[in-house]
XYZ file of C-alpha atoms in Angstrom:
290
model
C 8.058 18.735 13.335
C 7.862 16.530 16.778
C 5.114 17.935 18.734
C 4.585 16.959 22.094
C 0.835 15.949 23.145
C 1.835 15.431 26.720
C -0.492 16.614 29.441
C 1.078 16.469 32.638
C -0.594 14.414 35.632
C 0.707 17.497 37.761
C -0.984 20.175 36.372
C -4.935 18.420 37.217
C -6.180 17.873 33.340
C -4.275 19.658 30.867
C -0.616 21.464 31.042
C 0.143 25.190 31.527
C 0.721 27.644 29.034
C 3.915 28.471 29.395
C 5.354 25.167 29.666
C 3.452 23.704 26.873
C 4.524 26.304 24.629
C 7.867 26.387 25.079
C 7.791 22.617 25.006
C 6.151 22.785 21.397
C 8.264 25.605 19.880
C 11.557 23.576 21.510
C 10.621 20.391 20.009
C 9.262 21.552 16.167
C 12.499 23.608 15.814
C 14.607 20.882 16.871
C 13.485 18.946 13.901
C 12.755 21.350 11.342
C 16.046 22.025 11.541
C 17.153 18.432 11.402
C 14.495 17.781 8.376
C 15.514 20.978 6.263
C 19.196 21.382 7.021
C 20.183 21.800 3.232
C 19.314 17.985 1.316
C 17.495 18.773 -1.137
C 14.194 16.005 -0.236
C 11.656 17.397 -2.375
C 13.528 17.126 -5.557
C 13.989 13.457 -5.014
C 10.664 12.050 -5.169
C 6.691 13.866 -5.646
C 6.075 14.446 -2.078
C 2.580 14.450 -0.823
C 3.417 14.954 2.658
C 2.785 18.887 2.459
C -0.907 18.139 2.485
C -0.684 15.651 5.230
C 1.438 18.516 7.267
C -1.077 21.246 5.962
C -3.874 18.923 8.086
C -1.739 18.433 11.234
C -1.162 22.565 11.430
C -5.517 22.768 10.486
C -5.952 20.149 13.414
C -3.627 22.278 16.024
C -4.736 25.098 15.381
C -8.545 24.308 15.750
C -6.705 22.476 19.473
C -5.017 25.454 20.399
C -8.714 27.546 20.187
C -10.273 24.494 22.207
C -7.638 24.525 24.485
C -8.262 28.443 24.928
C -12.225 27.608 25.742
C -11.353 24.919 27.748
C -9.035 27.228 30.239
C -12.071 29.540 30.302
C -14.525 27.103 31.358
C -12.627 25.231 33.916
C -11.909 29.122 35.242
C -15.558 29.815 35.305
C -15.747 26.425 37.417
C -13.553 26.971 40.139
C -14.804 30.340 40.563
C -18.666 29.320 40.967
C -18.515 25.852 41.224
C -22.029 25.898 39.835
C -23.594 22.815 37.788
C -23.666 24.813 34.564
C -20.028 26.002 34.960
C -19.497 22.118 35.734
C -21.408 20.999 32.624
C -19.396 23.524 30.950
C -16.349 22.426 31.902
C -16.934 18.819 31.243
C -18.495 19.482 27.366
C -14.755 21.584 26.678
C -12.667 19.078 28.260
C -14.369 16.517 25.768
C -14.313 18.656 23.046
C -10.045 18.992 23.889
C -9.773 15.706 24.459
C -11.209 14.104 21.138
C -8.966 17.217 19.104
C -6.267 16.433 21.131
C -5.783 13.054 19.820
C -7.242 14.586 16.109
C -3.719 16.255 16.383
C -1.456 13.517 17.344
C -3.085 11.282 14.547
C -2.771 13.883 12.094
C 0.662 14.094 12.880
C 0.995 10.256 12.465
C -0.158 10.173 8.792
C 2.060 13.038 8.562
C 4.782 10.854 9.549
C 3.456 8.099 7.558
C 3.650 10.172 4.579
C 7.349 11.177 4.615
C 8.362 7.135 5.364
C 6.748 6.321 2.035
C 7.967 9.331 -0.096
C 11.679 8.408 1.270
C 13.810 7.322 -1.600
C 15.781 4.837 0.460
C 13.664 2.724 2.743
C 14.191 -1.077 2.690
C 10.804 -2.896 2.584
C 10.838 -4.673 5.695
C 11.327 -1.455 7.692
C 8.982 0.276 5.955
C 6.392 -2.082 6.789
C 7.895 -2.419 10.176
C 6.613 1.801 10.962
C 3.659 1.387 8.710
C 2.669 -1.212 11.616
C 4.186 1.380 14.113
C 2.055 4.138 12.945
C -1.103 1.786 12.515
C -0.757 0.659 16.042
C -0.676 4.324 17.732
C -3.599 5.882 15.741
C -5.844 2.678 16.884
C -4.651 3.678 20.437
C -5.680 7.589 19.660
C -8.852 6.365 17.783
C -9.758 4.277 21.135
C -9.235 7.183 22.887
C -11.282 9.443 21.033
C -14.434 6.766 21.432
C -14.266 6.998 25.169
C -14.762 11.028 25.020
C -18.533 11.350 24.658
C -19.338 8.526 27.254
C -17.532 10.669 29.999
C -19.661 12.317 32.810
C -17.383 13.790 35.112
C -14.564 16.090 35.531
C -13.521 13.099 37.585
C -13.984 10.680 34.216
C -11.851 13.360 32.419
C -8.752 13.136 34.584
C -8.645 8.975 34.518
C -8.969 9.245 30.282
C -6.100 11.798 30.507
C -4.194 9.846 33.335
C -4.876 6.996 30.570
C -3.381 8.722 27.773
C -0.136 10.436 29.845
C 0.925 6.304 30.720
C 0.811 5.899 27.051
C 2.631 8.665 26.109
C 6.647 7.889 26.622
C 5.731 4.515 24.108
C 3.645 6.931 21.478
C 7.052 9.302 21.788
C 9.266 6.714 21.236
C 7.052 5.337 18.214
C 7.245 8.897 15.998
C 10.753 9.589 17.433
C 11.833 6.473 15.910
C 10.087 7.037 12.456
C 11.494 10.264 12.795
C 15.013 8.666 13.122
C 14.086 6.291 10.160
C 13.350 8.539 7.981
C 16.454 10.301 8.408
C 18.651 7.512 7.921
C 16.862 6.660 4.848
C 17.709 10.101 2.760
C 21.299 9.514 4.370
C 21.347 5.844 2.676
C 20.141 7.477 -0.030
C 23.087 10.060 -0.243
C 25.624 7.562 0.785
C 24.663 5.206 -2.194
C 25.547 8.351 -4.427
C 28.855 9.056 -2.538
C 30.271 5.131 -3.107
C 29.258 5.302 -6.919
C 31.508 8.402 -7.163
C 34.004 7.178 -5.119
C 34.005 3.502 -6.663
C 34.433 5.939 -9.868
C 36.757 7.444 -8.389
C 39.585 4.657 -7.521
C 38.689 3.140 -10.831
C 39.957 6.419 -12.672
C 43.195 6.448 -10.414
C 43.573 2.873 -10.995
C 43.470 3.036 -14.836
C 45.786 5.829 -14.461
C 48.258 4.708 -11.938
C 51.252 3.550 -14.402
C 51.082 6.965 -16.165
C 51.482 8.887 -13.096
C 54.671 10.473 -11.260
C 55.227 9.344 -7.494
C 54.373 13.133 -6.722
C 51.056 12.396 -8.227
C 50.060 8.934 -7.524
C 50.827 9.952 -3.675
C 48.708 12.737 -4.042
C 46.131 10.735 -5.557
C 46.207 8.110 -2.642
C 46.117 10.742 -0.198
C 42.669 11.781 -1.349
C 41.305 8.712 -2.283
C 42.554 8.017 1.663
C 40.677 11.108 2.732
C 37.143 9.781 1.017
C 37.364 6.446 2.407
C 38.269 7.995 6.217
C 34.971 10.547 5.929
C 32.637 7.228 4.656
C 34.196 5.141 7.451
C 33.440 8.302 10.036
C 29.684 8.933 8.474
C 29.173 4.828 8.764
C 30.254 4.770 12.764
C 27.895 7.912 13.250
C 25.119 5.953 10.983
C 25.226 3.328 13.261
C 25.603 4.558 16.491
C 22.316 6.192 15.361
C 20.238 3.099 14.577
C 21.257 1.630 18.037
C 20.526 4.575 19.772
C 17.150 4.469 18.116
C 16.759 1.054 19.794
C 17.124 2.722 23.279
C 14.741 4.959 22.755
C 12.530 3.773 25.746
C 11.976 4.645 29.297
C 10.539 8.175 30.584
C 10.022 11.280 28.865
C 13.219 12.935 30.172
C 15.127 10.214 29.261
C 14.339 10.147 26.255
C 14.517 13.944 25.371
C 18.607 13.354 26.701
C 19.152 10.274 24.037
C 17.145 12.086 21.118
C 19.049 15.161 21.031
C 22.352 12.812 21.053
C 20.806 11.144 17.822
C 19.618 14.393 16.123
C 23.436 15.462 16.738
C 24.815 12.025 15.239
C 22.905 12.225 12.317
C 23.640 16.172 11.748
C 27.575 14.864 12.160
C 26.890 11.669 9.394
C 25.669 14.399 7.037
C 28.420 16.383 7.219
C 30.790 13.713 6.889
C 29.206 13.173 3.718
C 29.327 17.028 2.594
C 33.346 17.257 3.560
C 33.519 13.652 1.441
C 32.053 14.805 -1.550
C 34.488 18.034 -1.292
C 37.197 15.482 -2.190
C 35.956 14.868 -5.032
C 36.871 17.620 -7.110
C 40.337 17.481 -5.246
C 40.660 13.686 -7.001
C 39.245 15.323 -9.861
C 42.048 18.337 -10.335
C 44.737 16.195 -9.594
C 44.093 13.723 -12.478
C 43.682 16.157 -14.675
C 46.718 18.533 -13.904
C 50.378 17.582 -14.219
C 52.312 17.785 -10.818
């Protein structure tokens, strides 16, 4: 589930409510559906991910009660602007700051989880997001270090300044794992479809001299049909990966090109369903007479 960890420069320290919430819920339902929208992933390999996830929802959750303190104490602040309401303040927005990026790395070795249970990754990309991954949770862990040293509301808003710059590259960087990881159970799935299809024209093939016209067109017509739904699934499987390379510039921007890619790779999926409906079609018509 993408989770956004975005707190906007706007809004002082850390974002409102309403907008971070509908932010979250938007973005985790856009890819739960994308991630559970009927391949079967967990029969494919031992996953281990559900622990890793089972961490990332302990980490938000213990954010989301921080977060809820914080708002209290910065309230407390601006309504007596007193030292210990300061001090206050200050300890809470440390305390959300370090969970904060406890959230977004848990989320990372979430991520990382899922790119080495996939059944379909080729080495050199895998290695490619390991690095990906690696990279962002040194940023976060960076981060984190900086939170006790701060002395000052003022300190506060510079770290978080800090971390909002970052943030279009660290949403690119789990978008595109995201996007990888996709692609791989598709690969997967597509290696399946050309074995039955390869299968497929070999059986019509062997068969071809014992057929009637009525048939053999039939037969062609299908075998037609397969090859049309892998060439449509390949276009869409491609216009993904160099989407994925675009997936760069501000937040907004970004949001506009993902949900184009979560749509491609919905439509390459379904190519691949209404392929492998062929098959039985092929199938029926071999073994029927006209």
């Amino acid at each position: 589930m993408e989770v956004r960890f975005l707190f906007p420069a706007h809004l002082a320290l850390f974002p409102h409510t309403s907008y971070y919430k509908s932010m979250v819920l938007k973005q985790v339902y856009i890819y739960a559906v994308l991630f559970f929208m009927g391949l079967s992933f967990a029969s494919i390999v031992k996953a281990t991910s559900p622990q890793a996830y089972q961490d990332f929802q302990f980490q938000f959750d213990i954010y989301r009660q921080i977060f809820g303190d914080y708002r209290v104490a910065l309230g407390e602040f601006k309504k007596y602007s007193s030292l210990a309401s300061e001090q206050m303040a200050l300890d809470k927005a440390k305390q959300l700051i370090g969970q904060r990026n406890q959230v977004a790395r848990a989320y990372f070795l979430f991520l990382n989880e899922k790119l080495t249970e996939n059944p379909s990754m080729p080495p050199a990309e895998l290695d490619l997001y390991h690095k990906i991954i690696t990279n962002e949770i040194a940023f976060l862990d960076q981060e984190t270090s900086l939170a006790p040293s701060l002395s000052s509301l003022a300190d506060v808003e510079k770290v978080s300044q800090e971390f909002i710059k970052h943030y279009p590259l660290m949403q690119s960087a789990f978008r595109q794992v995201i996007i990888a990881t996709q692609l791989g159970y598709l690969r997967y799935f597509a290696k399946q479809f050309d074995t039955v299809a390869s299968e497929a024209q070999a059986l019509v093939n062997a068969n071809r001299s014992a057929m009637t016209d009525t048939k053999r067109a039939t037969l062609d017509r299908w075998i037609l049909a397969l090859s049309n739904k892998r060439s449509l699934y390949q276009q869409k499987v491609d216009g993904v990966r160099t989407g994925a390379f675009k997936l760069n510039g501000d937040v907004a921007d970004q949001d506009r090109k993902f949900i184009v890619i979560l749509q491609d790779l919905t439509a390459a999926r379904q190519y691949l369903i209404e392929g492998s409906s062929f098959f039985t079609e092929v199938e029926n018509a071999l073994r029927y007479d006209d």
